[in-house]
Coordinates of C-alpha atoms in Angstrom, one line a residue:
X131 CA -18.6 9.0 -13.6
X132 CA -16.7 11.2 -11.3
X133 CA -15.7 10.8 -7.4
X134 CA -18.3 13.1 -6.4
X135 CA -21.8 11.6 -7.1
X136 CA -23.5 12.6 -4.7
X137 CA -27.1 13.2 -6.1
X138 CA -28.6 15.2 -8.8
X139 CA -29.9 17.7 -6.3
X140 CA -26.5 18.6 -5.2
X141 CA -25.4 18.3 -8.6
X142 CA -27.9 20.5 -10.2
X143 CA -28.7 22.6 -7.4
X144 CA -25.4 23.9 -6.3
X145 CA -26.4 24.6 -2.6
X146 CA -28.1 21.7 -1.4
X147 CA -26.7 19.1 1.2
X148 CA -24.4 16.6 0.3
X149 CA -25.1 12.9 0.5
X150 CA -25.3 10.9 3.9
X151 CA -22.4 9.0 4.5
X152 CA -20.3 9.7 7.2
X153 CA -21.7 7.8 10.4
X154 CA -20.1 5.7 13.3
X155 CA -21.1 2.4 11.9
X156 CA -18.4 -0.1 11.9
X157 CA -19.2 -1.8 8.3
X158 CA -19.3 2.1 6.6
X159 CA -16.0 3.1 5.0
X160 CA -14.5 6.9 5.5
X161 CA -18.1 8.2 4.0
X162 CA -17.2 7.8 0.0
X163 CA -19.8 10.0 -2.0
X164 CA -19.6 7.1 -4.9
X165 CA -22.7 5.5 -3.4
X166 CA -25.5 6.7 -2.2
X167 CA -26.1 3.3 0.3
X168 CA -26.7 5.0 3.8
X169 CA -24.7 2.5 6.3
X170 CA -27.1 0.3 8.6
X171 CA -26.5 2.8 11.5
X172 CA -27.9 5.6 9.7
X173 CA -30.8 3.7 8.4
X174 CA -31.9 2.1 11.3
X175 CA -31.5 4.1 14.4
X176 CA -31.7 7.8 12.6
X177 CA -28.0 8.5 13.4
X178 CA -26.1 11.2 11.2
X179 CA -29.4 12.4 9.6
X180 CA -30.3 14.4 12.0
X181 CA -33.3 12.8 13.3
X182 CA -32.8 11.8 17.2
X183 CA -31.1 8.4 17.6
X184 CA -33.3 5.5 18.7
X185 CA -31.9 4.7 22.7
X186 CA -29.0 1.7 22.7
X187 CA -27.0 0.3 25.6
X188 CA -25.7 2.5 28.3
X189 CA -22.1 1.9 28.9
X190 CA -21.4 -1.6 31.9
X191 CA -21.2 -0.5 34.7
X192 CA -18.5 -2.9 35.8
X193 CA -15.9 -1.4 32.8
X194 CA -16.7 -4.4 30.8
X195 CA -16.1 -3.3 27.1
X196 CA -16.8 -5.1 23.8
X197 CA -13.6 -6.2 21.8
X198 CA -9.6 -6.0 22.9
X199 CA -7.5 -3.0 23.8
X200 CA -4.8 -2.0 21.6
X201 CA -2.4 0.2 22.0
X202 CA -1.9 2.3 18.8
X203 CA -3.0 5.8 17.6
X204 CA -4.8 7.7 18.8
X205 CA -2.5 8.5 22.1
X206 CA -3.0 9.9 24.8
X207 CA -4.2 13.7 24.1
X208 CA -3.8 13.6 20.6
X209 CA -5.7 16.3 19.5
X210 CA -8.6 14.5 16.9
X211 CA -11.1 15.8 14.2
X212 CA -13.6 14.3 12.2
X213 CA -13.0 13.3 8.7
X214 CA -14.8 11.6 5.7
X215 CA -18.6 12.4 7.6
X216 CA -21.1 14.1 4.8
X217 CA -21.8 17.7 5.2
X218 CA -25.7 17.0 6.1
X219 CA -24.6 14.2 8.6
X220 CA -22.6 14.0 12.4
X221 CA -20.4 11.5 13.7
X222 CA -21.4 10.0 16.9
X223 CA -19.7 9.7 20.1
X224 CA -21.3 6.5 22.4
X225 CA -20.9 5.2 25.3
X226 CA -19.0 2.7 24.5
X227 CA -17.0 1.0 21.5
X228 CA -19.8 0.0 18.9
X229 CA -22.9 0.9 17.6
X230 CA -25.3 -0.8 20.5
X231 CA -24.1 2.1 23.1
X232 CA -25.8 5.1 23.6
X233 CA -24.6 8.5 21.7
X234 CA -23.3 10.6 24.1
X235 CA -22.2 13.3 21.5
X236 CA -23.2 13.9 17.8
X237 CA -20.4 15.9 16.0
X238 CA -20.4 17.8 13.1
X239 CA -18.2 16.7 10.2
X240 CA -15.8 19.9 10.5
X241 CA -15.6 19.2 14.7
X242 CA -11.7 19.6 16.0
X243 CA -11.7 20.4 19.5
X244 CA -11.5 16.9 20.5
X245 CA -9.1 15.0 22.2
X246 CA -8.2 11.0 22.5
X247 CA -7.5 9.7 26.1
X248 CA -5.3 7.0 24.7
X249 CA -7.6 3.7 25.1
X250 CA -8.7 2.1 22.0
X251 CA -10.4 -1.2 21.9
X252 CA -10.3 -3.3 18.6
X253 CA -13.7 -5.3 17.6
X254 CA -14.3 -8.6 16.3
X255 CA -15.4 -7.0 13.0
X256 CA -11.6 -5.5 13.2
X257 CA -13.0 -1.7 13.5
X258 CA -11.1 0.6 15.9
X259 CA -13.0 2.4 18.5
X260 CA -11.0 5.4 20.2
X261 CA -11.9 7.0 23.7
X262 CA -12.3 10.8 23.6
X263 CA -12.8 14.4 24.8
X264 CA -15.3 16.7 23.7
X265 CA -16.9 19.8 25.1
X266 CA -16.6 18.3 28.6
X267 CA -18.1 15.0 27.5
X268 CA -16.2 11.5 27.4
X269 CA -17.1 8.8 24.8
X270 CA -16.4 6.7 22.2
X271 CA -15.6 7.0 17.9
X272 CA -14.9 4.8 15.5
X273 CA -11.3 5.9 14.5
X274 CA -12.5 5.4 10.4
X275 CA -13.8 9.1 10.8
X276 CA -10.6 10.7 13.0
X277 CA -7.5 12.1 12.2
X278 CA -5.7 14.8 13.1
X279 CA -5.5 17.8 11.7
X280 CA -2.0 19.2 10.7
X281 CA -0.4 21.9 8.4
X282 CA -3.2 24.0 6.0
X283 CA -1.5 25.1 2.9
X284 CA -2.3 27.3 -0.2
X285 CA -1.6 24.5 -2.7
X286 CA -3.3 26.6 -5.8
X287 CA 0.6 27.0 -7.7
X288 CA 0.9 23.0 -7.1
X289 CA -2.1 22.4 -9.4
X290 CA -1.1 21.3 -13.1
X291 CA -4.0 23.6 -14.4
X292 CA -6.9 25.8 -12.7
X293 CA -9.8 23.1 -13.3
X294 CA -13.5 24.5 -15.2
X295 CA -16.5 22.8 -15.0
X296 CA -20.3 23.5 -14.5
X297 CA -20.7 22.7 -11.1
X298 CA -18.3 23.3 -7.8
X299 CA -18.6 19.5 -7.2
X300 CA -17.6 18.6 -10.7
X301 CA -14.4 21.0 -9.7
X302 CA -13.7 19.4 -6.7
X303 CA -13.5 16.2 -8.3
X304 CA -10.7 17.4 -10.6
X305 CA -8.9 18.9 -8.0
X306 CA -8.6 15.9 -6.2
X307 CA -7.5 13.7 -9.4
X308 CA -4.9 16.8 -9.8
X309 CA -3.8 16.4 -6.0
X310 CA -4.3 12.4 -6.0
X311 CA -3.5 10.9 -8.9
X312 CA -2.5 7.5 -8.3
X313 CA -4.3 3.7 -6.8
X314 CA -6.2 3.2 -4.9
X315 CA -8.4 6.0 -5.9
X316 CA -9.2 8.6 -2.7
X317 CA -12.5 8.2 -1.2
X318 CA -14.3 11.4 -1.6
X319 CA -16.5 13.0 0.7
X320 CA -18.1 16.7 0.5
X321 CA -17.7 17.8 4.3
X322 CA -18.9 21.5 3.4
X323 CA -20.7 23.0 0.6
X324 CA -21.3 24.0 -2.0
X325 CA -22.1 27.8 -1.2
X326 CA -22.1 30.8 -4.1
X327 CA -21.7 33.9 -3.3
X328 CA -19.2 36.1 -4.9
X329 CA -17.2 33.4 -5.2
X330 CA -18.2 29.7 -5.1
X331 CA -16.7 27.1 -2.7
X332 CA -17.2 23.5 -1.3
X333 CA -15.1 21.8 1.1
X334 CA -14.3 18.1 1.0
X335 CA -12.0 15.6 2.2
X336 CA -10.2 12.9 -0.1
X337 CA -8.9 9.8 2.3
X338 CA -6.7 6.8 1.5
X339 CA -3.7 8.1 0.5
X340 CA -2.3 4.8 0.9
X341 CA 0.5 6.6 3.6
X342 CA 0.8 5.5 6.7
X343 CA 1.5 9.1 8.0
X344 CA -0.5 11.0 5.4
X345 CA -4.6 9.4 5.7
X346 CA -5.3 12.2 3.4
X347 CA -6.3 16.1 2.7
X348 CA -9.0 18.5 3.2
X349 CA -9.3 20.6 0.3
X350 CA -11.5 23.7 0.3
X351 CA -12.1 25.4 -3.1
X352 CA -12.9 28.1 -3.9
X353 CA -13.9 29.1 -7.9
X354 CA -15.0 32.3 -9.7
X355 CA -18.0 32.1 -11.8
X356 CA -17.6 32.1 -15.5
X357 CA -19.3 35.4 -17.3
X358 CA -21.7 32.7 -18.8
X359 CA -23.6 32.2 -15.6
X360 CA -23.6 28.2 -16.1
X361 CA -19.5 27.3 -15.0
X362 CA -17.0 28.4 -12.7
X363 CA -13.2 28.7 -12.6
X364 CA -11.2 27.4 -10.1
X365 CA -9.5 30.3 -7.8
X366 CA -7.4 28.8 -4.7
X367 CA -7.3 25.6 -3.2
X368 CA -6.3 25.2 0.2
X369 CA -5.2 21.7 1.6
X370 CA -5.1 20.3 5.4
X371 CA -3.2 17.4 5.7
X372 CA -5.6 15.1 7.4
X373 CA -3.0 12.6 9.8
X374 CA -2.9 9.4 10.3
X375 CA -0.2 9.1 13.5
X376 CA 0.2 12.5 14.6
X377 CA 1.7 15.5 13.7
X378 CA 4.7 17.9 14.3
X379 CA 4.0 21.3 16.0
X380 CA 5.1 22.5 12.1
X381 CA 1.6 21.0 11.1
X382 CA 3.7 18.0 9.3
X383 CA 2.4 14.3 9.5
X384 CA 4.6 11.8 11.2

């Protein structure tokens, strides 16, 4: 099976939403689309599915956090997006570091406007929860689902071959075996998509790189359909490089 199972609706369908995966829970992974297990988060308390979260624990009023600090990235005002969250589901900003606090912020999974205030704190469960910015708001994320975003290249002359297949998610999949080809296999999530139109496109995000600079890319494809009506053609492919420690004001990882 390929990277991208995410459902015989999207599949089949073309258009419709991709599967939930991308939530704040600190036993999910970066949202792979090779399960369709919802993490407990999601399941329990209605977070990333767009249903309103059930109330949790507002942020101590004494400063008392859960877990340890730790000083490592994200830094202070390190500009952050969200990665690896399912295009049907958001990333929540709480109150505090862990799933008990309140959401302050539900973000969708193509959000980059925020920005990190330099204070992490690491759990007992060894998840990473940064303190960030957003729209004038101050919370917390589970650093699984940041990075930040660098350099966005056409990287359609890179590919071995223009993939074809029946479906844009089938095409993504090659794409990111063409980009990725080595172990541990990317986790794959679709972030965007799939549309048709005049052209076909789907956005999705391919983490675990295995580079401590490099946590992965964003590639958005877009494919011409085939004069059969039933495939499509690979056109361009454009690839963000999703980082892991920063990035150069090139756009490069460091």
């Amino acid at each position: 099976p390929g990277r991208l199972a995410v459902g015989v609706a999207l599949a089949l369908g073309l258009t419709g939403a991709a599967a939930c995966g991308g939530d704040d829970d600190e036993d999910a992974t970066t949202g792979t689309t090779t399960t369709s297990t919802s993490p407990a988060d999601t399941t329990t308390g209605g977070d990333g599915t767009g249903a309103t979260p059930e109330p949790g624990t507002a942020a101590p009023a004494d400063g008392s956090l859960p877990g340890e600090p730790i000083d490592i990235y994200p830094y202070a005002d390190t500009p952050l997006g969200v990665v690896g969250v399912a295009a049907d589901d958001t990333l929540n900003v709480r109150s505090g570091p862990g799933t008990d606090f309140d959401v302050v912020v539900e973000l969708d999974p193509l959000a980059d406007d925020l920005v990190a205030t330099g204070t992490n704190r690491q759990l007992e469960d060894r998840s990473v929860w940064a303190e960030l910015t957003v729209g004038g708001e101050t919370g917390w994320a589970n650093t699984a689902f940041l990075a930040t975003p660098g350099a966005v290249n056409d990287v359609t002359s890179e590919l071995d071959e223009l993939p074809a297949a029946e479906t844009l998610v089938e095409i993504a999949d090659q794409v990111v075996e063409l980009r990725a080809p080595f172990e541990p296999v990317p986790e794959v999530t679709v972030v965007a998509g799939p549309t048709v139109g005049d052209l076909g496109e789907i956005t999705v995000d391919a983490l675990g790189y295995g580079d401590d600079a490099l946590a992965g890319e964003r590639l958005r494809v877009f494919a011409t359909p085939n004069p059969d009506g039933e495939s499509f053609t690979t056109r361009t492919v454009e690839a963000t490089y999703l980082c892991a420690r920063g990035v150069t004001p090139e756009g490069i990882c460091v």
